[in-house]
Every structure is written in structure tokens, then in C-alpha cells.
CSV table of C-alpha atoms and ligand atoms in Angstrom, one decimal:
chain,number,residue,atom,x,y,z
H,1,MET,CA,0.0,0.0,0.0
H,2,SER,CA,1.5,3.3,-1.1
H,3,PHE,CA,1.3,6.6,0.7
H,4,LYS,CA,-0.7,7.7,-2.3
H,5,ASN,CA,-3.3,5.1,-1.6
H,6,ILE,CA,-3.5,6.2,2.0
H,7,THR,CA,-3.9,9.9,1.1
H,8,THR,CA,-6.7,8.9,-1.4
H,9,PHE,CA,-8.4,6.9,1.3
H,10,ILE,CA,-8.4,9.7,3.7
H,11,GLN,CA,-9.7,12.1,1.1
H,12,GLN,CA,-12.5,9.7,0.3
H,13,THR,CA,-13.3,9.2,4.0
H,14,PHE,CA,-13.6,13.0,4.5
H,15,ASP,CA,-15.3,13.4,1.2
H,16,THR,CA,-13.0,16.2,-0.1
H,17,GLU,CA,-9.9,16.9,-2.1
H,18,ALA,CA,-9.4,20.1,-0.3
H,19,PHE,CA,-6.9,20.4,2.6
H,20,ILE,CA,-7.9,18.1,5.5
H,21,PRO,CA,-6.9,19.4,8.9
H,22,LEU,CA,-5.8,17.1,11.8
H,23,HIS,CA,-8.7,18.0,14.0
H,24,GLU,CA,-11.2,20.8,13.5
H,25,PRO,CA,-14.0,21.8,15.9
H,26,ARG,CA,-17.7,21.3,15.1
H,27,PHE,CA,-20.3,23.9,16.1
H,28,THR,CA,-23.5,22.4,14.9
H,29,GLY,CA,-25.5,22.5,18.1
H,30,ASN,CA,-26.7,25.3,20.4
H,31,GLU,CA,-23.4,27.2,20.2
H,32,LYS,CA,-24.8,30.3,18.5
H,33,LYS,CA,-28.0,30.3,20.6
H,34,TYR,CA,-26.1,30.2,23.9
H,35,LEU,CA,-23.5,32.7,22.7
H,36,ASN,CA,-26.1,35.2,21.7
H,37,ASP,CA,-27.9,34.7,25.0
H,38,CYS,CA,-24.7,35.3,26.8
H,39,ILE,CA,-24.0,38.5,24.8
H,40,ASP,CA,-27.5,39.7,25.3
H,41,SER,CA,-27.2,39.2,29.0
H,42,THR,CA,-24.0,41.3,29.0
H,43,PHE,CA,-22.6,38.8,31.5
H,44,VAL,CA,-19.7,37.7,29.3
H,45,SER,CA,-16.9,37.8,31.8
H,46,SER,CA,-16.4,36.5,35.3
H,47,VAL,CA,-20.1,36.3,36.4
H,48,GLY,CA,-22.9,34.5,34.7
H,49,LYS,CA,-24.9,31.3,34.6
H,50,TYR,CA,-23.0,29.3,31.9
H,51,VAL,CA,-20.0,28.7,34.1
H,52,ASP,CA,-22.3,27.2,36.8
H,53,ILE,CA,-24.3,25.1,34.3
H,54,PHE,CA,-21.1,23.8,32.7
H,55,GLU,CA,-19.5,22.9,36.0
H,56,LYS,CA,-22.6,20.9,37.0
H,57,GLU,CA,-23.0,19.2,33.7
H,58,PHE,CA,-19.3,18.4,33.3
H,59,ALA,CA,-19.1,16.8,36.8
H,60,ARG,CA,-22.1,14.7,35.9
H,61,THR,CA,-20.6,13.7,32.6
H,62,VAL,CA,-17.3,12.4,34.1
H,63,GLY,CA,-18.9,11.1,37.3
H,64,SER,CA,-17.0,13.3,39.8
H,65,LYS,CA,-18.6,15.3,42.6
H,66,TYR,CA,-17.2,18.6,41.6
H,67,ALA,CA,-15.8,20.4,38.5
H,68,ILE,CA,-14.2,23.8,38.5
H,69,ALA,CA,-13.9,25.5,35.1
H,70,THR,CA,-10.6,27.3,34.3
H,71,VAL,CA,-9.3,29.5,31.5
H,72,ASN,CA,-7.3,26.7,29.9
H,73,GLY,CA,-6.0,23.2,30.6
H,74,THR,CA,-2.6,24.3,31.6
H,75,ALA,CA,-4.1,26.5,34.4
H,76,ALA,CA,-6.2,23.5,35.4
H,77,LEU,CA,-3.0,21.4,35.8
H,78,HIS,CA,-1.2,24.1,37.6
H,79,ILE,CA,-4.0,24.4,40.2
H,80,SER,CA,-4.4,20.6,40.4
H,81,LEU,CA,-0.7,20.3,41.4
H,82,LEU,CA,-1.2,23.0,44.0
H,83,LEU,CA,-4.2,21.1,45.4
H,84,ALA,CA,-2.0,18.1,45.6
H,85,ASP,CA,0.3,20.2,47.9
H,86,VAL,CA,3.2,20.3,45.4
H,87,LYS,CA,5.6,23.0,46.5
H,88,LYS,CA,8.8,24.6,45.3
H,89,GLU,CA,11.7,22.1,45.7
H,90,ASP,CA,9.3,19.1,45.5
H,91,GLU,CA,9.6,16.5,42.7
H,92,VAL,CA,6.8,15.2,40.4
H,93,ILE,CA,6.9,12.1,38.4
H,94,THR,CA,5.5,12.2,34.9
H,95,GLN,CA,6.0,10.8,31.4
H,96,PRO,CA,8.4,12.1,28.8
H,97,LEU,CA,6.0,11.6,26.0
H,98,THR,CA,3.4,14.3,26.6
H,99,PHE,CA,2.4,17.8,25.5
H,100,ILE,CA,4.6,20.5,27.0
H,101,ALA,CA,1.8,21.8,29.2
H,102,THR,CA,2.2,18.9,31.7
H,103,CYS,CA,5.8,19.8,32.4
H,104,ASN,CA,5.2,23.6,32.3
H,105,ALA,CA,2.6,23.3,35.0
H,106,ILE,CA,5.1,21.5,37.2
H,107,SER,CA,7.8,24.1,36.6
H,108,TYR,CA,5.4,27.0,37.4
H,109,ILE,CA,5.5,25.8,41.0
H,110,GLY,CA,9.2,25.5,41.0
H,111,ALA,CA,9.0,21.7,41.3
H,112,LYS,CA,11.2,19.3,39.3
H,113,GLN,CA,10.1,16.6,36.8
H,114,ILE,CA,11.2,13.0,37.0
H,115,PHE,CA,10.5,11.0,33.8
H,116,VAL,CA,9.5,7.4,33.9
H,117,ASP,CA,8.9,5.3,30.8
H,118,VAL,CA,5.6,4.7,29.0
H,119,ASP,CA,3.9,1.5,27.9
H,120,LEU,CA,4.0,0.7,24.2
H,121,ASP,CA,0.3,-0.2,24.0
H,122,THR,CA,-1.2,2.8,25.9
H,123,MET,CA,1.6,5.3,25.1
H,124,GLY,CA,0.9,6.5,28.7
H,125,LEU,CA,2.9,6.3,32.0
H,126,SER,CA,4.0,2.7,32.7
H,127,PRO,CA,3.1,1.3,36.2
H,128,ASP,CA,6.0,-1.1,35.8
H,129,SER,CA,8.5,1.6,35.1
H,130,LEU,CA,7.0,3.7,38.0
H,131,LYS,CA,7.2,0.8,40.4
H,132,SER,CA,10.8,-0.1,39.6
H,133,PHE,CA,11.9,3.6,39.8
H,134,LEU,CA,10.4,3.9,43.2
H,135,GLU,CA,11.8,0.6,44.5
H,136,THR,CA,15.3,1.4,43.3
H,137,ASN,CA,15.5,5.1,44.1
H,138,CYS,CA,13.1,5.9,46.9
H,139,GLU,CA,12.3,5.3,50.5
H,140,LEU,CA,9.4,6.2,52.7
H,141,LYS,CA,10.3,8.4,55.7
H,142,GLY,CA,7.4,9.1,57.9
H,143,ASN,CA,4.7,9.8,55.3
H,144,ALA,CA,7.0,11.2,52.7
H,145,CYS,CA,8.4,9.5,49.6
H,146,ILE,CA,12.0,10.5,49.6
H,147,ASN,CA,14.1,10.4,46.4
H,148,LYS,CA,17.4,9.0,47.7
H,149,THR,CA,19.4,10.5,44.8
H,150,THR,CA,18.3,14.1,45.5
H,151,GLY,CA,17.0,13.9,49.0
H,152,LYS,CA,13.8,15.6,47.9
H,153,ILE,CA,10.2,14.7,48.4
H,154,ILE,CA,8.2,13.2,45.5
H,155,LYS,CA,4.8,14.7,46.0
H,156,ALA,CA,2.8,13.8,43.0
H,157,CYS,CA,2.6,11.6,39.9
H,158,VAL,CA,1.0,13.0,36.7
H,159,PRO,CA,0.2,10.3,34.1
H,160,MET,CA,-1.4,11.4,30.9
H,161,HIS,CA,-3.9,9.6,28.7
H,162,THR,CA,-2.3,9.9,25.4
H,163,PHE,CA,-4.5,10.9,22.5
H,164,GLY,CA,-7.5,9.7,24.6
H,165,HIS,CA,-6.1,6.1,25.2
H,166,PRO,CA,-6.3,5.4,28.9
H,167,CYS,CA,-3.1,4.4,30.6
H,168,ARG,CA,-3.1,1.6,33.2
H,169,ILE,CA,-4.4,4.1,35.7
H,170,GLU,CA,-5.6,1.6,38.4
H,171,GLU,CA,-2.2,0.1,38.8
H,172,ILE,CA,-0.6,3.5,38.9
H,173,LYS,CA,-3.1,4.6,41.6
H,174,ASN,CA,-2.2,1.5,43.7
H,175,ILE,CA,1.5,2.2,43.5
H,176,CYS,CA,1.0,5.9,44.3
H,177,ASP,CA,-1.1,4.9,47.3
H,178,ILE,CA,1.7,2.6,48.6
H,179,TRP,CA,4.3,5.4,48.3
H,180,ASN,CA,2.0,8.2,49.5
H,181,ILE,CA,2.3,10.1,46.3
H,182,ALA,CA,-0.7,12.1,45.1
H,183,LEU,CA,-2.2,11.0,41.8
H,184,VAL,CA,-2.9,14.0,39.5
H,185,GLU,CA,-4.3,12.9,36.2
H,186,ASP,CA,-3.6,14.9,33.0
H,187,ALA,CA,-6.9,14.0,31.3
H,188,ALA,CA,-6.6,16.9,28.9
H,189,GLU,CA,-7.0,14.6,25.9
H,190,SER,CA,-9.4,12.0,27.3
H,191,LEU,CA,-12.8,13.4,27.8
H,192,GLY,CA,-15.1,10.5,27.0
H,193,SER,CA,-12.4,7.9,27.7
H,194,TYR,CA,-12.9,5.2,30.4
H,195,TYR,CA,-10.8,2.7,32.2
H,196,LYS,CA,-12.9,-0.2,33.3
H,197,GLU,CA,-16.0,1.9,33.0
H,198,LYS,CA,-14.7,4.7,35.2
H,199,HIS,CA,-14.0,8.0,33.5
H,200,THR,CA,-10.4,9.0,33.1
H,201,GLY,CA,-9.4,12.0,35.3
H,202,THR,CA,-11.4,10.6,38.3
H,203,PHE,CA,-9.0,8.1,39.7
H,204,GLY,CA,-6.7,10.4,41.6
H,205,LYS,CA,-7.1,13.2,44.0
H,206,VAL,CA,-7.6,15.7,41.1
H,207,GLY,CA,-7.9,15.5,37.4
H,208,ALA,CA,-7.4,18.2,34.7
H,209,PHE,CA,-9.1,18.6,31.4
H,210,SER,CA,-8.6,20.9,28.4
H,211,PHE,CA,-11.0,22.5,26.0
H,212,ASN,CA,-8.5,24.1,23.7
H,213,GLY,CA,-9.5,24.5,20.0
H,214,ASN,CA,-8.1,21.1,19.0
H,215,LYS,CA,-9.6,19.0,21.8
H,216,ILE,CA,-12.7,16.9,21.5
H,217,ILE,CA,-15.0,19.7,22.8
H,218,THR,CA,-13.8,23.3,22.8
H,219,SER,CA,-14.6,26.7,24.2
H,220,GLY,CA,-11.8,28.4,22.2
H,221,GLY,CA,-9.7,28.0,25.3
H,222,GLY,CA,-10.8,26.4,28.5
H,223,GLY,CA,-10.1,23.8,31.1
H,224,ALA,CA,-11.6,22.0,34.1
H,225,ILE,CA,-10.4,20.5,37.4
H,226,VAL,CA,-12.4,17.6,38.8
H,227,THR,CA,-12.3,16.2,42.3
H,228,ASP,CA,-14.6,14.3,44.8
H,229,ASP,CA,-13.1,16.2,47.7
H,230,GLU,CA,-15.4,19.1,48.8
H,231,ASN,CA,-12.5,21.1,50.5
H,232,LEU,CA,-10.3,20.8,47.4
H,233,ALA,CA,-13.1,21.9,45.2
H,234,LYS,CA,-13.7,24.9,47.3
H,235,ARG,CA,-10.1,25.7,47.4
H,236,ALA,CA,-9.8,25.3,43.6
H,237,LYS,CA,-12.7,27.8,43.1
H,238,HIS,CA,-11.1,30.2,45.6
H,239,ILE,CA,-7.6,30.3,44.2
H,240,THR,CA,-8.7,30.4,40.5
H,241,THR,CA,-10.8,33.5,41.3
H,242,THR,CA,-8.1,35.7,42.9
H,243,ALA,CA,-8.7,34.3,46.4
H,244,LYS,CA,-11.3,36.9,47.1
H,245,ILE,CA,-13.3,36.5,50.2
H,246,PRO,CA,-17.0,36.7,49.3
H,247,HIS,CA,-18.4,40.2,50.4
H,248,SER,CA,-21.1,42.3,48.9
H,249,TYR,CA,-18.7,45.2,48.1
H,250,GLU,CA,-15.3,45.0,49.8
H,251,TYR,CA,-12.2,43.6,48.0
H,252,VAL,CA,-10.5,41.4,50.5
H,253,HIS,CA,-8.2,38.6,49.4
H,254,ASP,CA,-6.6,36.2,51.8
H,255,GLU,CA,-3.7,34.8,49.7
H,256,ILE,CA,-2.0,35.2,46.3
H,257,GLY,CA,-4.6,33.9,44.0
H,258,TYR,CA,-4.9,33.4,40.2
H,259,ASN,CA,-7.1,34.9,37.6
H,260,TYR,CA,-7.8,31.5,36.0
H,261,ARG,CA,-11.6,31.6,35.8
H,262,LEU,CA,-13.3,30.6,32.6
H,263,PRO,CA,-15.2,33.6,31.1
H,264,ASN,CA,-18.9,33.1,30.9
H,265,ILE,CA,-18.8,33.6,27.1
H,266,ASN,CA,-16.5,30.7,26.7
H,267,ALA,CA,-18.6,28.6,29.0
H,268,SER,CA,-21.7,29.3,26.9
H,269,LEU,CA,-19.9,27.7,23.9
H,270,LEU,CA,-18.8,24.8,26.1
H,271,VAL,CA,-22.3,24.0,27.4
H,272,ALA,CA,-23.4,23.6,23.8
H,273,GLN,CA,-20.4,21.5,23.0
H,274,LEU,CA,-20.9,19.2,25.9
H,275,GLU,CA,-24.4,18.5,24.8
H,276,GLN,CA,-22.9,17.0,21.6
H,277,LEU,CA,-20.2,14.9,23.2
H,278,ASP,CA,-22.0,11.6,22.7
H,279,ASN,CA,-22.4,12.3,19.0
H,280,PHE,CA,-18.8,13.4,18.6
H,281,LEU,CA,-17.7,10.1,20.3
H,282,LYS,CA,-19.9,8.1,18.0
H,283,SER,CA,-18.5,9.8,14.9
H,284,LYS,CA,-14.9,9.2,16.1
H,285,ARG,CA,-15.6,5.5,16.7
H,286,GLU,CA,-17.0,5.2,13.2
H,287,LEU,CA,-13.9,6.8,11.8
H,288,THR,CA,-11.8,4.4,13.9
H,289,LEU,CA,-13.5,1.4,12.4
H,290,LYS,CA,-12.9,2.7,8.9
H,291,TYR,CA,-9.2,3.3,9.5
H,292,LYS,CA,-8.8,0.0,11.4
H,293,LYS,CA,-10.2,-1.9,8.4
H,294,PHE,CA,-8.2,0.0,5.9
H,295,PHE,CA,-4.9,-0.4,7.7
H,296,SER,CA,-5.4,-4.0,8.7
H,297,THR,CA,-3.9,-5.2,5.4
H,298,ASN,CA,-0.9,-3.0,5.7
H,299,ASN,CA,2.5,-4.3,7.0
H,300,GLU,CA,4.3,-1.0,7.1
H,301,ILE,CA,1.7,1.0,9.1
H,302,LYS,CA,-0.1,-0.2,12.1
H,303,PHE,CA,-3.3,1.5,13.4
H,304,ILE,CA,-3.2,2.0,17.1
H,305,GLU,CA,-6.3,0.7,18.9
H,306,GLU,CA,-7.6,1.3,22.4
H,307,PRO,CA,-5.7,-0.7,25.0
H,308,LYS,CA,-7.1,-3.5,27.1
H,309,ASP,CA,-9.8,-2.8,29.7
H,310,SER,CA,-10.5,0.6,28.3
H,311,LYS,CA,-12.7,2.6,26.1
H,312,SER,CA,-10.9,5.4,24.2
H,313,ASN,CA,-12.5,8.6,22.9
H,314,TYR,CA,-10.2,8.2,19.9
H,315,TRP,CA,-9.5,11.9,20.1
H,316,LEU,CA,-6.6,11.7,17.7
H,317,GLN,CA,-6.4,8.7,15.4
H,318,THR,CA,-2.9,7.3,15.5
H,319,VAL,CA,-0.7,5.1,13.4
H,320,LEU,CA,2.7,3.5,14.0
H,321,LEU,CA,5.3,3.5,11.2
H,322,ASN,CA,8.1,0.9,11.0
H,323,ASP,CA,10.9,3.3,11.6
H,324,LYS,CA,11.8,7.0,11.7
H,325,ILE,CA,12.8,7.1,8.0
H,326,LYS,CA,9.4,5.8,6.9
H,327,ARG,CA,7.7,8.1,9.4
H,328,ASP,CA,9.4,11.1,7.9
H,329,GLU,CA,8.6,10.0,4.4
H,330,PHE,CA,4.9,9.6,5.4
H,331,LEU,CA,4.8,13.0,7.1
H,332,ASP,CA,6.4,14.6,4.0
H,333,PHE,CA,4.1,13.0,1.6
H,334,THR,CA,0.8,13.5,3.4
H,335,ASN,CA,1.5,17.1,4.4
H,336,LYS,CA,2.6,18.0,0.8
H,337,ASN,CA,-0.6,16.4,-0.5
H,338,GLY,CA,-3.2,18.3,1.5
H,339,VAL,CA,-3.6,15.7,4.3
H,340,MET,CA,-2.5,17.1,7.6
H,341,THR,CA,-0.5,14.6,9.8
H,342,ARG,CA,1.7,15.3,12.8
H,343,PRO,CA,4.4,13.4,14.6
H,344,ILE,CA,4.0,12.7,18.3
H,345,TRP,CA,5.9,15.1,20.6
H,346,ARG,CA,9.6,15.2,21.1
H,347,LEU,CA,10.5,13.6,24.4
H,348,MET,CA,10.3,16.2,27.2
H,349,ASN,CA,13.6,15.1,28.7
H,350,GLU,CA,15.4,16.0,25.5
H,351,LEU,CA,14.2,19.6,25.6
H,352,GLU,CA,16.6,22.2,26.9
H,353,MET,CA,14.6,23.0,30.0
H,354,PHE,CA,14.3,19.4,31.2
H,355,LYS,CA,17.6,18.0,30.1
H,356,ASP,CA,18.9,17.7,33.7
H,357,CYS,CA,15.8,15.9,35.0
H,358,GLN,CA,16.2,12.4,36.5
H,359,CYS,CA,15.0,9.6,34.1
H,360,THR,CA,14.5,5.9,34.0
H,361,ASP,CA,15.3,3.9,30.9
H,362,LEU,CA,13.0,5.5,28.3
H,363,LYS,CA,13.2,2.9,25.5
H,364,ASN,CA,9.4,2.6,24.9
H,365,ALA,CA,9.0,6.4,24.8
H,366,LYS,CA,11.9,6.7,22.4
H,367,TYR,CA,10.5,3.9,20.2
H,368,LEU,CA,7.1,5.7,20.0
H,369,GLU,CA,8.7,9.1,19.5
H,370,GLU,CA,10.3,7.9,16.3
H,371,ARG,CA,7.3,6.2,14.8
H,372,VAL,CA,4.0,7.6,16.0
H,373,VAL,CA,1.9,9.8,13.6
H,374,ASN,CA,-1.5,11.3,14.1
H,375,ILE,CA,-3.8,11.3,11.0
H,376,PRO,CA,-7.0,13.4,10.3
H,377,SER,CA,-9.4,12.8,13.2
H,378,SER,CA,-12.2,15.4,12.9
H,379,VAL,CA,-15.8,14.6,13.8
H,380,ARG,CA,-17.6,14.1,10.5
H,381,VAL,CA,-21.2,15.1,11.2
N,1,PLP,C1,-4.0,20.2,25.5
N,1,PLP,C2,-3.3,19.7,26.6
N,1,PLP,C3,-3.1,20.3,27.9
N,1,PLP,C4,-3.7,21.7,28.2
N,1,PLP,O1,-3.6,22.6,27.2
N,1,PLP,P1,-4.3,24.0,27.1
N,1,PLP,O2,-4.0,24.4,25.7
N,1,PLP,O3,-3.6,24.8,28.2
N,1,PLP,O4,-5.7,23.9,27.4
N,1,PLP,C5,-2.4,19.7,28.9
N,1,PLP,N1,-1.8,18.5,28.7
N,1,PLP,C6,-2.0,17.8,27.5
N,1,PLP,C7,-1.4,16.4,27.4
N,1,PLP,C8,-2.7,18.4,26.4
N,1,PLP,O5,-2.8,17.7,25.3
């Protein structure tokens, strides 16, 4: 099967010979209605009903007790880490194969990343790699997990559900519990993805979601923190809204807070988007079936399916090439011929900012980095 055949198949699937983006948003529901309503109300900013409606509906959708809307997913991660009590000088374990935001949020606090390997099938943090890192390098002192190499406390672990495929989150949770490490899920890509019928982002103390323009639902920019802990939820609301003490006219703030609240106008869009989530998921699964069938006869390109015990949202459809040379040829050909494809991210530990971070053997991450490509994944309704 030539790259030409693949390009033609994708053009047929999306029913166009025009440029095919990787993932474009769909606004075919109540978006305009709610947006207009929001504008007419003049409450476009930090007060208004859509934020409240969204938070309630979102919590219900993922099955968590509370959801707090934020201005973007990075802000949601930043606050999630603060809720997990991560402080300057602490360390946080994460995966090297992720979008930069995961690592940025850790650095905003002044904490340091530790990179453990991913699993080949999930592309997410490997519980085996995590366990062996902890057993080799760490000890429990009192209640703290101490990294014997640096003498610092490992406060949190941030696995990410890559392209919507759930990682082995239950095993990761169990290991974190043993080592008294807070589990903070980066579920930015996995709205609508479940591990053993439990929604991703709801396994740990807190979870973070993103509604950036390329995500499965979008408010232009937006994010959410989810938790079952009432105190954490209250604290999240407080510090994302400048830590203002409620008062009918006085401005009193009791700590350094953040202006991370989602504007009501974005929330109005998001309420409409959330109403369509089930349709989006259905459309993505239909696309998956088409791709899966098409690539099943191909020896050079493997279509990546949802891992065991999980249901993926198939946010970005993903293929694996045989090697880096083939990957680059595929990227060149498709992008030159109007079909947008993208490689997976460069490993975080190879970026200038994170070069000196402690790492385990990262052979799976490296393998995937050289071979994984995302292909057009937009909802087709
Ligand atoms: C999109 C994304 C985020 C958050 O991104 P924002 O653009 O700030 O909403 C965080 N982590 C991962 C893995 C993502 O893909």
C-alpha cells in the first residue's frame, strides 16, 4: 500500500480533495444560541450562569462530585498540582511523552520533573517503570516519599492519557497509594475515555481537562479541574478566582490567587459543545472502524487501537510506522498532498529546560517518539 493510496483513502473518507486538517472543531448544536444569549445578558466575563451550568453538567458527565472551570487546561493542571500540595523544591513524576503543558505546570510551581517510561500499547505512563523507579531510588520516611538521589520529596505523579487512550491508571493509583504520592491525572485529551468503565481523570485526588481548540470539545480556550473532595473543590474555586473573600462590596483577598476563571462567554460555547459529546464520540468511533479496516492489510503501518480494559475517545487517530525514516517520508508525503498529519511530541527530557531531570530507561518512549503519527481525526457530522 503506497502513501498515495492512504492519502486517497483519507480524502474519500472525509469526502473532499481540499486540505484536510488534523482536528477541526464542530459547532453544529446550540453554540450560537447560547453565545447570543450570553452576549444579550451582558454577563460575558467572570459572572454568569453558563459557568455554573457547565461545571454541574461536566461533573455529571465524568462522574465526579465537583468540577471547576478554568481558563485553559494548563491552568487546570497548575492548580491541580497546588491542590496536591506540590511545592517549590518538590519533585513530580511524569511521562516524557506528553504535550509540554504537563511539564510547564510542574515548573510553574518550581518543582522538578522525574521522567519514567511509558507502555507501548497505551503510550501513557507505565506502572512497571514507575514501580521499579520507586523501589530502586526511593524510601518512605514518615509519610514522605524521599528520592534518595536528590533527598527531595516526591509529592505527585502525573500520568497522561495519550490521544485519549487510557493508561493503566488503576495500577498507577495503587503504586502511588503505597508510596504516599498524590495522583494527579492529566486528562486533557481524554474526555469520553474510560478505564474499566470509570472515567479518566477521576482516579486520583484531582484531574485536569482541556477545551483548547483542537480538543474533543472546545470553548476556544478552557479547562476544568475535577475532584470528589469538597474542600479541594472549594479551594480550587477560591484560588482560581483571585482568592477573594465573598463580600457584597469589599475587596479582601486572603492569599496570592490566580485569575484562572473561565469567562462566561467561553462557558456558553462549552455548554453547547458538551451536549454534543456523545455524537462526537460516536463519529470518532465510526472513523476508527474505517481506519482500522483500511490499515489491517498494511504491513508497514499499524493502526493503534484502544488498550485492554479501556474505552478510548479516539480523540486523535494514530498510526505507527516501521521506523523513523518511513515516518518522515509519510509525514512529508501527506502534508505535501493536503492531508495534515503530525508526529508525536519530542521527548520532554530532550528539551533544553528538562535536560537535567532524572529519568528511567525510556526505551518505549523513544521507540514511539520515532514512529507515531496522528492522522486526520475530525468529527464528520
Ligand atoms: C491540551 C493539553 C493540555 C492543556 O492545554 P491548554 O492548551 O492549556 O488547554 C495539557 N496536557 C496535555 C497532554 C494536552 O494535550
